[in-house]
Amino acid sequence: MAAEPRGAAAHERDGGGAITDALSLFASRLSRRRFGDDELRVLEAALSSGGDVAAMLATRSEARRLLRERSTEAFAAAAAEEAGARLSVADFFARAFALAGDVESCLATRYEALLLREAKYSDDPHLHVSHDEWLTFAQDSLDNGFYAIASKAFANALVHNHSSTLDSTNPILKKSKINDIRGLQNLAKSLSGQRSVQAQSAEYMKRKAPSISEKCNLQSEKPKLPGNMMFRLGIKTRNTQKLLCSRKRNLEDV
């Protein structure tokens, strides 16, 4: 069997990162628009290769960069194709991002796929998006800190409230479950607003940092203030997670 061709991108550098030999096979297959289970196995093998932890982390980081770059190209190329082809591409990259540990890109891709199915296959019994799917996606988004998307997904779960999960002969139980979802949606909205304020504050401090550094005549190129800001944001994030876990436990006890 002939050896798998390796693209020129296998050794090129982009922003200081290089596609390693372990990823060159995967990159070659992506360049030829091969998006299947075999390619995912190649990626998994590449991510598990490496002589030490540092090498594996570097490979994982480069895999994320590669996937983001190639997914943009793939979605652009699939834009003119039928919805089924676009869903296939989205499913592949969602799983690939999950393997690479890129939670944000994975959730974003899953969300786009759900919206596409919602728009194109609402009457298809096999492809329409169910209440359970929206609820699972909403909870995943909430757990990982993507509160704005979680809020929208909870709203969609409420719209699709005729699935077996909520189709109960007990109206009190059904109302209780709906209230639970609304409670989580409100929590996501609240956390989204808090995060927005924190993000604006962090951006402001980034802009102020250079002038503060000059006034204090600091020798280091990294101002201390943004680091302190990130520390405080980290504490707030941890407290937010505790609040979320507590809220979920309370909802489960209801």
Short mmCIF file of N, CA and C in Angstrom, two decimals, residues 52 67 75 83 86 104 118 127 131 138 142 147 162 195 199 206 225 252:
data_model
loop_
_atom_site.label_atom_id
_atom_site.label_comp_id
_atom_site.label_asym_id
_atom_site.label_seq_id
_atom_site.Cartn_x
_atom_site.Cartn_y
_atom_site.Cartn_z
N ASP A 52 6.74 12.82 26.29
CA ASP A 52 6.48 13.28 27.66
C ASP A 52 5.24 14.16 27.68
N LEU A 67 -7.51 22.24 13.86
CA LEU A 67 -8.93 21.98 13.71
C LEU A 67 -9.72 23.27 13.50
N PHE A 75 -16.38 24.42 6.58
CA PHE A 75 -17.73 24.97 6.63
C PHE A 75 -17.97 25.94 5.48
N ALA A 83 -28.04 20.42 3.21
CA ALA A 83 -27.97 20.44 4.67
C ALA A 83 -27.35 19.17 5.23
N ARG A 86 -23.61 19.41 5.27
CA ARG A 86 -23.16 20.35 6.30
C ARG A 86 -23.26 19.73 7.69
N GLU A 104 -14.97 24.94 23.92
CA GLU A 104 -15.67 26.08 23.32
C GLU A 104 -16.02 25.80 21.87
N GLU A 118 -32.81 22.18 13.28
CA GLU A 118 -34.06 22.85 13.64
C GLU A 118 -34.69 23.53 12.43
N LEU A 127 -34.30 13.30 12.46
CA LEU A 127 -33.32 14.37 12.54
C LEU A 127 -33.81 15.61 13.29
N HIS A 131 -36.59 17.76 22.71
CA HIS A 131 -36.45 18.47 23.98
C HIS A 131 -35.21 17.99 24.73
N ALA A 138 -27.96 22.44 26.66
CA ALA A 138 -28.05 23.60 27.55
C ALA A 138 -27.28 23.35 28.84
N LEU A 142 -24.02 25.32 30.21
CA LEU A 142 -24.04 25.95 31.53
C LEU A 142 -22.88 25.45 32.39
N TYR A 147 -22.75 30.81 29.23
CA TYR A 147 -24.07 31.08 29.78
C TYR A 147 -25.06 31.64 28.77
N HIS A 162 -42.82 18.81 24.51
CA HIS A 162 -43.82 17.76 24.30
C HIS A 162 -43.18 16.38 24.16
N ARG A 195 -20.80 37.73 33.75
CA ARG A 195 -19.60 37.47 32.97
C ARG A 195 -19.32 38.60 32.01
N ALA A 199 -15.93 40.63 31.76
CA ALA A 199 -15.17 40.70 30.52
C ALA A 199 -14.85 42.14 30.16
N LYS A 206 -6.80 45.75 30.52
CA LYS A 206 -5.79 45.48 29.50
C LYS A 206 -5.37 46.77 28.80
N LEU A 225 -1.00 44.42 37.23
CA LEU A 225 -2.43 44.65 37.47
C LEU A 225 -3.32 43.65 36.73
N GLU A 252 -32.67 19.47 42.14
CA GLU A 252 -32.85 18.02 42.16
C GLU A 252 -33.63 17.56 43.39
#
